[in-house]
């Protein structure tokens, strides 16, 4: 039923992205960090009152065994090359089952806890759609754009970037996370037109290219986005000099579905 809460405990990648988009279409989805210790995961599963969890078949995690011990249904996602299957589903769909509505809760997320301990907040489909539309418009994302997704998909930053890309009819490269050894290769192989990250990742990228800025191959990049914490001005300018594209800084909060405000793209 669409009021039921589905815990998502999966590593970054295409399986996680597909599971995320699927779960919020019909249920209340609560993506959780797969690196949580068992006690933390148990606390969060209890806090969200999960009816079931979605996990990746074969993943090295204690999520499945813990959920079974707690009496929570476990559904495993498996697949390769774009083909996916789910295992462990014993329910018969209700005849009156429908998609979630605009004012139904789509995501349950924990805040970053910068001012106090993290709080659980709910975002409706309307919240998410407003944020996605604003970000898409601010950045001029269109069907020809391709996002390199490296941010955790249990965090609102990564989630909204995927949604904004899909809403624009664009494509998403679902990386397992930021990898300094593979990053420049991804730019060349997959030809993304943009990526969004936190300042710590931008610093790692800048330090990596700094020894020989003249050799940087930006591929099809047309802009770089930064959010989640302030980006030092010197780092912003350094990235722009290295990649010859604008760096757009944005501000958001988990409670506001990430898209609150953004610097504009420079005039064409």
PDB file of C-alpha atoms in Angstrom:
ATOM      1  CA  UNK A   1       0.000   0.000   0.000  1.00  0.00           C
ATOM      2  CA  UNK A   2       1.225   3.475  -0.779  1.00  0.00           C
ATOM      3  CA  UNK A   3       1.321   4.432   2.890  1.00  0.00           C
ATOM      4  CA  UNK A   4       3.812   1.653   3.634  1.00  0.00           C
ATOM      5  CA  UNK A   5       7.459   2.510   4.196  1.00  0.00           C
ATOM      6  CA  UNK A   6      10.163   0.837   2.161  1.00  0.00           C
ATOM      7  CA  UNK A   7      13.739   0.912   3.440  1.00  0.00           C
ATOM      8  CA  UNK A   8      16.390   1.092   0.718  1.00  0.00           C
ATOM      9  CA  UNK A   9      19.740  -0.369   1.798  1.00  0.00           C
ATOM     10  CA  UNK A  10      21.855  -0.594  -1.346  1.00  0.00           C
ATOM     11  CA  UNK A  11      25.257   0.621  -2.580  1.00  0.00           C
ATOM     12  CA  UNK A  12      25.500   3.387  -5.176  1.00  0.00           C
ATOM     13  CA  UNK A  13      25.027   2.350  -8.778  1.00  0.00           C
ATOM     14  CA  UNK A  14      22.331   1.731 -11.390  1.00  0.00           C
ATOM     15  CA  UNK A  15      20.476  -0.806  -9.219  1.00  0.00           C
ATOM     16  CA  UNK A  16      20.133   1.736  -6.422  1.00  0.00           C
ATOM     17  CA  UNK A  17      19.002   4.458  -8.832  1.00  0.00           C
ATOM     18  CA  UNK A  18      16.319   2.239 -10.405  1.00  0.00           C
ATOM     19  CA  UNK A  19      15.132   1.017  -6.999  1.00  0.00           C
ATOM     20  CA  UNK A  20      14.918   4.614  -5.739  1.00  0.00           C
ATOM     21  CA  UNK A  21      12.852   5.845  -8.685  1.00  0.00           C
ATOM     22  CA  UNK A  22      10.605   2.789  -8.489  1.00  0.00           C
ATOM     23  CA  UNK A  23       9.999   2.925  -4.745  1.00  0.00           C
ATOM     24  CA  UNK A  24       9.033   6.607  -4.564  1.00  0.00           C
ATOM     25  CA  UNK A  25       6.538   6.114  -7.394  1.00  0.00           C
ATOM     26  CA  UNK A  26       4.358   3.877  -5.268  1.00  0.00           C
ATOM     27  CA  UNK A  27       5.432   3.994  -1.636  1.00  0.00           C
ATOM     28  CA  UNK A  28       7.157   5.967   1.104  1.00  0.00           C
ATOM     29  CA  UNK A  29      10.860   5.394   0.444  1.00  0.00           C
ATOM     30  CA  UNK A  30      13.535   5.672   3.137  1.00  0.00           C
ATOM     31  CA  UNK A  31      17.047   5.304   1.631  1.00  0.00           C
ATOM     32  CA  UNK A  32      19.605   4.330   4.286  1.00  0.00           C
ATOM     33  CA  UNK A  33      23.397   4.314   4.335  1.00  0.00           C
ATOM     34  CA  UNK A  34      24.527   0.731   3.549  1.00  0.00           C
ATOM     35  CA  UNK A  35      27.674   1.369   5.616  1.00  0.00           C
ATOM     36  CA  UNK A  36      25.724   1.760   8.854  1.00  0.00           C
ATOM     37  CA  UNK A  37      26.858  -0.473  11.682  1.00  0.00           C
ATOM     38  CA  UNK A  38      24.270  -3.071  12.664  1.00  0.00           C
ATOM     39  CA  UNK A  39      23.119  -1.130  15.738  1.00  0.00           C
ATOM     40  CA  UNK A  40      22.685   2.070  13.694  1.00  0.00           C
ATOM     41  CA  UNK A  41      20.781   0.267  10.961  1.00  0.00           C
ATOM     42  CA  UNK A  42      18.479  -1.379  13.496  1.00  0.00           C
ATOM     43  CA  UNK A  43      17.782   2.016  15.049  1.00  0.00           C
ATOM     44  CA  UNK A  44      16.912   3.559  11.678  1.00  0.00           C
ATOM     45  CA  UNK A  45      14.747   0.648  10.516  1.00  0.00           C
ATOM     46  CA  UNK A  46      12.831   0.910  13.784  1.00  0.00           C
ATOM     47  CA  UNK A  47      12.557   4.691  13.427  1.00  0.00           C
ATOM     48  CA  UNK A  48      11.072   4.555   9.933  1.00  0.00           C
ATOM     49  CA  UNK A  49       8.778   1.617  10.808  1.00  0.00           C
ATOM     50  CA  UNK A  50       9.791  -0.200   7.623  1.00  0.00           C
ATOM     51  CA  UNK A  51       7.337  -2.681   6.121  1.00  0.00           C
ATOM     52  CA  UNK A  52      10.127  -4.135   3.978  1.00  0.00           C
ATOM     53  CA  UNK A  53      13.628  -3.389   2.764  1.00  0.00           C
ATOM     54  CA  UNK A  54      15.092  -3.472  -0.723  1.00  0.00           C
ATOM     55  CA  UNK A  55      18.665  -4.786  -0.892  1.00  0.00           C
ATOM     56  CA  UNK A  56      21.091  -5.778  -3.627  1.00  0.00           C
ATOM     57  CA  UNK A  57      21.364  -9.534  -4.061  1.00  0.00           C
ATOM     58  CA  UNK A  58      24.839 -10.732  -3.129  1.00  0.00           C
ATOM     59  CA  UNK A  59      25.865  -7.471  -1.472  1.00  0.00           C
ATOM     60  CA  UNK A  60      28.101  -7.808   1.569  1.00  0.00           C
ATOM     61  CA  UNK A  61      25.824  -6.277   4.175  1.00  0.00           C
ATOM     62  CA  UNK A  62      24.095  -7.314   7.373  1.00  0.00           C
ATOM     63  CA  UNK A  63      20.864  -5.626   6.254  1.00  0.00           C
ATOM     64  CA  UNK A  64      19.057  -8.801   5.153  1.00  0.00           C
ATOM     65  CA  UNK A  65      19.827 -10.852   8.246  1.00  0.00           C
ATOM     66  CA  UNK A  66      19.004  -7.943  10.540  1.00  0.00           C
ATOM     67  CA  UNK A  67      15.692  -7.237   8.805  1.00  0.00           C
ATOM     68  CA  UNK A  68      14.657 -10.881   9.009  1.00  0.00           C
ATOM     69  CA  UNK A  69      15.513 -10.903  12.723  1.00  0.00           C
ATOM     70  CA  UNK A  70      13.317  -7.817  13.145  1.00  0.00           C
ATOM     71  CA  UNK A  71      10.436  -9.410  11.232  1.00  0.00           C
ATOM     72  CA  UNK A  72      10.814  -7.051   8.257  1.00  0.00           C
ATOM     73  CA  UNK A  73      10.224  -8.452   4.774  1.00  0.00           C
ATOM     74  CA  UNK A  74      13.361  -8.583   2.583  1.00  0.00           C
ATOM     75  CA  UNK A  75      13.186  -7.994  -1.184  1.00  0.00           C
ATOM     76  CA  UNK A  76      16.353  -8.492  -3.210  1.00  0.00           C
ATOM     77  CA  UNK A  77      17.138  -6.734  -6.487  1.00  0.00           C
ATOM     78  CA  UNK A  78      19.425  -8.469  -8.946  1.00  0.00           C
ATOM     79  CA  UNK A  79      20.347  -7.809 -12.552  1.00  0.00           C
ATOM     80  CA  UNK A  80      22.959  -6.920 -15.105  1.00  0.00           C
ATOM     81  CA  UNK A  81      23.136  -4.789 -18.212  1.00  0.00           C
ATOM     82  CA  UNK A  82      19.873  -2.984 -17.567  1.00  0.00           C
ATOM     83  CA  UNK A  83      17.788  -6.081 -16.857  1.00  0.00           C
ATOM     84  CA  UNK A  84      16.464  -6.314 -13.312  1.00  0.00           C
ATOM     85  CA  UNK A  85      14.523  -8.845 -11.264  1.00  0.00           C
ATOM     86  CA  UNK A  86      13.234  -8.858  -7.696  1.00  0.00           C
ATOM     87  CA  UNK A  87      13.275 -11.875  -5.383  1.00  0.00           C
ATOM     88  CA  UNK A  88      11.425 -12.648  -2.200  1.00  0.00           C
ATOM     89  CA  UNK A  89       8.107 -11.030  -3.007  1.00  0.00           C
ATOM     90  CA  UNK A  90       5.237 -13.099  -1.660  1.00  0.00           C
ATOM     91  CA  UNK A  91       2.435 -10.583  -1.791  1.00  0.00           C
ATOM     92  CA  UNK A  92      -0.351 -10.313  -4.338  1.00  0.00           C
ATOM     93  CA  UNK A  93      -0.785  -6.670  -5.493  1.00  0.00           C
ATOM     94  CA  UNK A  94      -4.009  -5.036  -4.407  1.00  0.00           C
ATOM     95  CA  UNK A  95      -6.511  -4.395  -7.180  1.00  0.00           C
ATOM     96  CA  UNK A  96      -6.930  -0.777  -6.147  1.00  0.00           C
ATOM     97  CA  UNK A  97      -3.199  -0.080  -5.846  1.00  0.00           C
ATOM     98  CA  UNK A  98      -2.359   3.278  -7.431  1.00  0.00           C
ATOM     99  CA  UNK A  99       0.611   5.582  -7.838  1.00  0.00           C
ATOM    100  CA  UNK A 100       1.337   7.999  -5.022  1.00  0.00           C
ATOM    101  CA  UNK A 101      -0.205  11.446  -5.274  1.00  0.00           C
ATOM    102  CA  UNK A 102       1.336  14.907  -5.243  1.00  0.00           C
ATOM    103  CA  UNK A 103       0.847  15.413  -1.522  1.00  0.00           C
ATOM    104  CA  UNK A 104       1.803  11.900  -0.443  1.00  0.00           C
ATOM    105  CA  UNK A 105       5.158  11.464   1.279  1.00  0.00           C
ATOM    106  CA  UNK A 106       7.684  10.107  -1.209  1.00  0.00           C
ATOM    107  CA  UNK A 107      10.946  10.236   0.743  1.00  0.00           C
ATOM    108  CA  UNK A 108      11.889   9.898   4.401  1.00  0.00           C
ATOM    109  CA  UNK A 109      15.361  11.333   4.960  1.00  0.00           C
ATOM    110  CA  UNK A 110      17.620  12.171   7.856  1.00  0.00           C
ATOM    111  CA  UNK A 111      18.959  15.708   8.101  1.00  0.00           C
ATOM    112  CA  UNK A 112      22.699  16.312   8.325  1.00  0.00           C
ATOM    113  CA  UNK A 113      22.473  17.210  11.997  1.00  0.00           C
ATOM    114  CA  UNK A 114      24.632  20.336  11.795  1.00  0.00           C
ATOM    115  CA  UNK A 115      22.684  22.144  14.532  1.00  0.00           C
ATOM    116  CA  UNK A 116      21.543  19.149  16.599  1.00  0.00           C
ATOM    117  CA  UNK A 117      21.140  15.410  16.188  1.00  0.00           C
ATOM    118  CA  UNK A 118      19.776  14.332  12.756  1.00  0.00           C
ATOM    119  CA  UNK A 119      15.999  14.536  12.378  1.00  0.00           C
ATOM    120  CA  UNK A 120      13.724  12.473  10.181  1.00  0.00           C
ATOM    121  CA  UNK A 121      11.884  14.592   7.612  1.00  0.00           C
ATOM    122  CA  UNK A 122       9.348  13.676   4.965  1.00  0.00           C
ATOM    123  CA  UNK A 123       9.327  15.102   1.441  1.00  0.00           C
ATOM    124  CA  UNK A 124       6.191  14.897  -0.672  1.00  0.00           C
ATOM    125  CA  UNK A 125       6.148  14.313  -4.402  1.00  0.00           C
ATOM    126  CA  UNK A 126       5.168  17.969  -4.771  1.00  0.00           C
ATOM    127  CA  UNK A 127       8.234  19.075  -2.747  1.00  0.00           C
ATOM    128  CA  UNK A 128      10.515  16.982  -4.931  1.00  0.00           C
ATOM    129  CA  UNK A 129       8.907  18.063  -8.201  1.00  0.00           C
ATOM    130  CA  UNK A 130       9.277  21.738  -7.281  1.00  0.00           C
ATOM    131  CA  UNK A 131      12.959  21.297  -6.413  1.00  0.00           C
ATOM    132  CA  UNK A 132      13.687  19.236  -9.517  1.00  0.00           C
ATOM    133  CA  UNK A 133      11.968  21.759 -11.787  1.00  0.00           C
ATOM    134  CA  UNK A 134      13.827  24.685 -10.230  1.00  0.00           C
ATOM    135  CA  UNK A 135      17.241  23.003 -10.531  1.00  0.00           C
ATOM    136  CA  UNK A 136      16.523  21.868 -14.077  1.00  0.00           C
ATOM    137  CA  UNK A 137      15.612  25.423 -15.068  1.00  0.00           C
ATOM    138  CA  UNK A 138      18.499  27.084 -13.203  1.00  0.00           C
ATOM    139  CA  UNK A 139      21.039  24.832 -14.920  1.00  0.00           C
ATOM    140  CA  UNK A 140      19.331  24.647 -18.296  1.00  0.00           C
ATOM    141  CA  UNK A 141      19.396  20.840 -18.198  1.00  0.00           C
ATOM    142  CA  UNK A 142      17.950  19.354 -21.387  1.00  0.00           C
ATOM    143  CA  UNK A 143      17.594  15.991 -23.106  1.00  0.00           C
ATOM    144  CA  UNK A 144      21.108  16.153 -24.512  1.00  0.00           C
ATOM    145  CA  UNK A 145      22.679  16.474 -21.062  1.00  0.00           C
ATOM    146  CA  UNK A 146      24.315  13.651 -19.158  1.00  0.00           C
ATOM    147  CA  UNK A 147      24.996  13.762 -15.414  1.00  0.00           C
ATOM    148  CA  UNK A 148      27.909  11.973 -13.767  1.00  0.00           C
ATOM    149  CA  UNK A 149      26.276  10.881 -10.503  1.00  0.00           C
ATOM    150  CA  UNK A 150      28.855  10.304  -7.760  1.00  0.00           C
ATOM    151  CA  UNK A 151      27.030  11.511  -4.648  1.00  0.00           C
ATOM    152  CA  UNK A 152      25.448   8.925  -2.299  1.00  0.00           C
ATOM    153  CA  UNK A 153      21.908   8.096  -3.370  1.00  0.00           C
ATOM    154  CA  UNK A 154      20.799   7.832   0.249  1.00  0.00           C
ATOM    155  CA  UNK A 155      21.430  11.594   0.446  1.00  0.00           C
ATOM    156  CA  UNK A 156      19.135  14.276  -0.993  1.00  0.00           C
ATOM    157  CA  UNK A 157      21.966  15.854  -3.026  1.00  0.00           C
ATOM    158  CA  UNK A 158      22.532  12.700  -5.076  1.00  0.00           C
ATOM    159  CA  UNK A 159      18.852  11.855  -5.337  1.00  0.00           C
ATOM    160  CA  UNK A 160      17.713  15.200  -6.711  1.00  0.00           C
ATOM    161  CA  UNK A 161      20.507  15.243  -9.313  1.00  0.00           C
ATOM    162  CA  UNK A 162      19.245  11.931 -10.702  1.00  0.00           C
ATOM    163  CA  UNK A 163      15.631  13.120 -10.679  1.00  0.00           C
ATOM    164  CA  UNK A 164      16.501  16.429 -12.379  1.00  0.00           C
ATOM    165  CA  UNK A 165      18.355  14.620 -15.154  1.00  0.00           C
ATOM    166  CA  UNK A 166      15.513  12.201 -15.793  1.00  0.00           C
ATOM    167  CA  UNK A 167      12.882  14.953 -15.631  1.00  0.00           C
ATOM    168  CA  UNK A 168      14.757  16.782 -18.390  1.00  0.00           C
ATOM    169  CA  UNK A 169      14.872  13.643 -20.530  1.00  0.00           C
ATOM    170  CA  UNK A 170      18.632  13.398 -20.066  1.00  0.00           C
ATOM    171  CA  UNK A 171      20.808  10.493 -18.982  1.00  0.00           C
ATOM    172  CA  UNK A 172      22.695   9.573 -15.810  1.00  0.00           C
ATOM    173  CA  UNK A 173      25.989   7.769 -15.290  1.00  0.00           C
ATOM    174  CA  UNK A 174      25.531   5.873 -12.028  1.00  0.00           C
ATOM    175  CA  UNK A 175      29.023   5.651 -10.546  1.00  0.00           C
ATOM    176  CA  UNK A 176      29.708   3.657  -7.359  1.00  0.00           C
ATOM    177  CA  UNK A 177      30.941   6.918  -5.815  1.00  0.00           C
ATOM    178  CA  UNK A 178      33.807   9.338  -6.327  1.00  0.00           C
ATOM    179  CA  UNK A 179      37.030   7.600  -7.362  1.00  0.00           C
ATOM    180  CA  UNK A 180      40.030   9.861  -7.917  1.00  0.00           C
ATOM    181  CA  UNK A 181      41.800   7.219 -10.007  1.00  0.00           C
ATOM    182  CA  UNK A 182      38.864   6.795 -12.386  1.00  0.00           C
ATOM    183  CA  UNK A 183      37.322  10.276 -12.460  1.00  0.00           C
ATOM    184  CA  UNK A 184      39.167  11.695 -15.478  1.00  0.00           C
ATOM    185  CA  UNK A 185      38.665   8.415 -17.323  1.00  0.00           C
ATOM    186  CA  UNK A 186      34.908   8.684 -16.718  1.00  0.00           C
ATOM    187  CA  UNK A 187      34.907  12.172 -18.259  1.00  0.00           C
ATOM    188  CA  UNK A 188      36.512  10.773 -21.386  1.00  0.00           C
ATOM    189  CA  UNK A 189      34.646   7.478 -21.638  1.00  0.00           C
ATOM    190  CA  UNK A 190      31.105   8.534 -20.726  1.00  0.00           C
ATOM    191  CA  UNK A 191      31.207  12.174 -21.877  1.00  0.00           C
ATOM    192  CA  UNK A 192      29.055  13.734 -19.126  1.00  0.00           C
ATOM    193  CA  UNK A 193      28.015  17.338 -19.625  1.00  0.00           C
ATOM    194  CA  UNK A 194      27.929  18.102 -15.889  1.00  0.00           C
ATOM    195  CA  UNK A 195      28.413  16.735 -12.417  1.00  0.00           C
ATOM    196  CA  UNK A 196      27.491  17.880  -8.925  1.00  0.00           C
ATOM    197  CA  UNK A 197      29.567  17.289  -5.812  1.00  0.00           C
ATOM    198  CA  UNK A 198      30.537  18.580  -2.382  1.00  0.00           C
ATOM    199  CA  UNK A 199      33.592  20.817  -1.826  1.00  0.00           C
ATOM    200  CA  UNK A 200      35.708  17.943  -0.491  1.00  0.00           C
ATOM    201  CA  UNK A 201      35.334  16.133  -3.813  1.00  0.00           C
ATOM    202  CA  UNK A 202      36.010  19.324  -5.757  1.00  0.00           C
ATOM    203  CA  UNK A 203      39.204  19.781  -3.726  1.00  0.00           C
ATOM    204  CA  UNK A 204      40.294  16.233  -4.542  1.00  0.00           C
ATOM    205  CA  UNK A 205      39.622  16.820  -8.253  1.00  0.00           C
ATOM    206  CA  UNK A 206      41.516  20.110  -8.230  1.00  0.00           C
ATOM    207  CA  UNK A 207      44.517  18.631  -6.404  1.00  0.00           C
ATOM    208  CA  UNK A 208      44.543  15.781  -8.912  1.00  0.00           C
ATOM    209  CA  UNK A 209      44.687  18.022 -12.008  1.00  0.00           C
ATOM    210  CA  UNK A 210      46.748  20.822 -10.508  1.00  0.00           C
ATOM    211  CA  UNK A 211      50.208  19.404 -11.448  1.00  0.00           C
ATOM    212  CA  UNK A 212      49.416  19.683 -15.170  1.00  0.00           C
ATOM    213  CA  UNK A 213      46.304  21.756 -15.840  1.00  0.00           C
ATOM    214  CA  UNK A 214      47.152  22.020 -19.544  1.00  0.00           C
ATOM    215  CA  UNK A 215      46.584  18.286 -20.007  1.00  0.00           C
ATOM    216  CA  UNK A 216      43.083  18.213 -18.510  1.00  0.00           C
ATOM    217  CA  UNK A 217      40.570  16.667 -20.897  1.00  0.00           C
ATOM    218  CA  UNK A 218      37.135  17.923 -19.928  1.00  0.00           C
ATOM    219  CA  UNK A 219      35.237  15.950 -22.569  1.00  0.00           C
ATOM    220  CA  UNK A 220      31.750  17.429 -23.041  1.00  0.00           C
ATOM    221  CA  UNK A 221      31.551  19.171 -19.646  1.00  0.00           C
ATOM    222  CA  UNK A 222      29.631  22.427 -19.865  1.00  0.00           C
ATOM    223  CA  UNK A 223      29.431  23.215 -16.135  1.00  0.00           C
ATOM    224  CA  UNK A 224      30.301  21.895 -12.666  1.00  0.00           C
ATOM    225  CA  UNK A 225      27.907  22.211  -9.723  1.00  0.00           C
ATOM    226  CA  UNK A 226      28.746  22.467  -6.030  1.00  0.00           C
ATOM    227  CA  UNK A 227      26.376  22.168  -3.054  1.00  0.00           C
ATOM    228  CA  UNK A 228      25.889  20.878   0.514  1.00  0.00           C
ATOM    229  CA  UNK A 229      28.528  23.178   2.041  1.00  0.00           C
ATOM    230  CA  UNK A 230      30.293  26.450   1.094  1.00  0.00           C
ATOM    231  CA  UNK A 231      32.844  26.269  -1.725  1.00  0.00           C
ATOM    232  CA  UNK A 232      35.976  28.416  -1.174  1.00  0.00           C
ATOM    233  CA  UNK A 233      36.259  31.103  -3.856  1.00  0.00           C
ATOM    234  CA  UNK A 234      39.861  30.170  -4.677  1.00  0.00           C
ATOM    235  CA  UNK A 235      38.839  26.562  -5.289  1.00  0.00           C
ATOM    236  CA  UNK A 236      35.927  27.664  -7.485  1.00  0.00           C
ATOM    237  CA  UNK A 237      38.235  29.815  -9.615  1.00  0.00           C
ATOM    238  CA  UNK A 238      40.839  27.060  -9.754  1.00  0.00           C
ATOM    239  CA  UNK A 239      38.327  24.546 -11.106  1.00  0.00           C
ATOM    240  CA  UNK A 240      37.086  27.040 -13.687  1.00  0.00           C
ATOM    241  CA  UNK A 241      40.649  27.686 -14.857  1.00  0.00           C
ATOM    242  CA  UNK A 242      41.408  23.960 -15.035  1.00  0.00           C
ATOM    243  CA  UNK A 243      38.279  22.783 -16.861  1.00  0.00           C
ATOM    244  CA  UNK A 244      37.352  26.007 -18.698  1.00  0.00           C
ATOM    245  CA  UNK A 245      33.704  25.690 -17.629  1.00  0.00           C
ATOM    246  CA  UNK A 246      31.645  27.648 -15.068  1.00  0.00           C
ATOM    247  CA  UNK A 247      31.353  26.329 -11.525  1.00  0.00           C
ATOM    248  CA  UNK A 248      27.828  26.916 -10.196  1.00  0.00           C
ATOM    249  CA  UNK A 249      27.358  27.032  -6.440  1.00  0.00           C
ATOM    250  CA  UNK A 250      23.934  26.153  -5.021  1.00  0.00           C
ATOM    251  CA  UNK A 251      22.325  26.082  -1.602  1.00  0.00           C
ATOM    252  CA  UNK A 252      19.877  23.522  -0.332  1.00  0.00           C
ATOM    253  CA  UNK A 253      18.636  21.659   2.724  1.00  0.00           C
ATOM    254  CA  UNK A 254      17.279  18.174   3.234  1.00  0.00           C
ATOM    255  CA  UNK A 255      14.101  19.694   4.674  1.00  0.00           C
ATOM    256  CA  UNK A 256      13.595  21.761   1.507  1.00  0.00           C
ATOM    257  CA  UNK A 257      14.288  18.980  -0.990  1.00  0.00           C
ATOM    258  CA  UNK A 258      17.757  20.388  -1.729  1.00  0.00           C
ATOM    259  CA  UNK A 259      16.866  23.113  -4.255  1.00  0.00           C
ATOM    260  CA  UNK A 260      16.554  26.441  -2.417  1.00  0.00           C
ATOM    261  CA  UNK A 261      18.674  28.782  -4.506  1.00  0.00           C
ATOM    262  CA  UNK A 262      21.510  28.759  -7.023  1.00  0.00           C
ATOM    263  CA  UNK A 263      23.963  31.020  -8.768  1.00  0.00           C
ATOM    264  CA  UNK A 264      22.992  31.440 -12.425  1.00  0.00           C
ATOM    265  CA  UNK A 265      24.788  30.089 -15.434  1.00  0.00           C
ATOM    266  CA  UNK A 266      26.855  32.776 -17.155  1.00  0.00           C
ATOM    267  CA  UNK A 267      25.334  34.419 -20.255  1.00  0.00           C
ATOM    268  CA  UNK A 268      25.945  32.538 -23.505  1.00  0.00           C
TER     269      UNK A 268
END
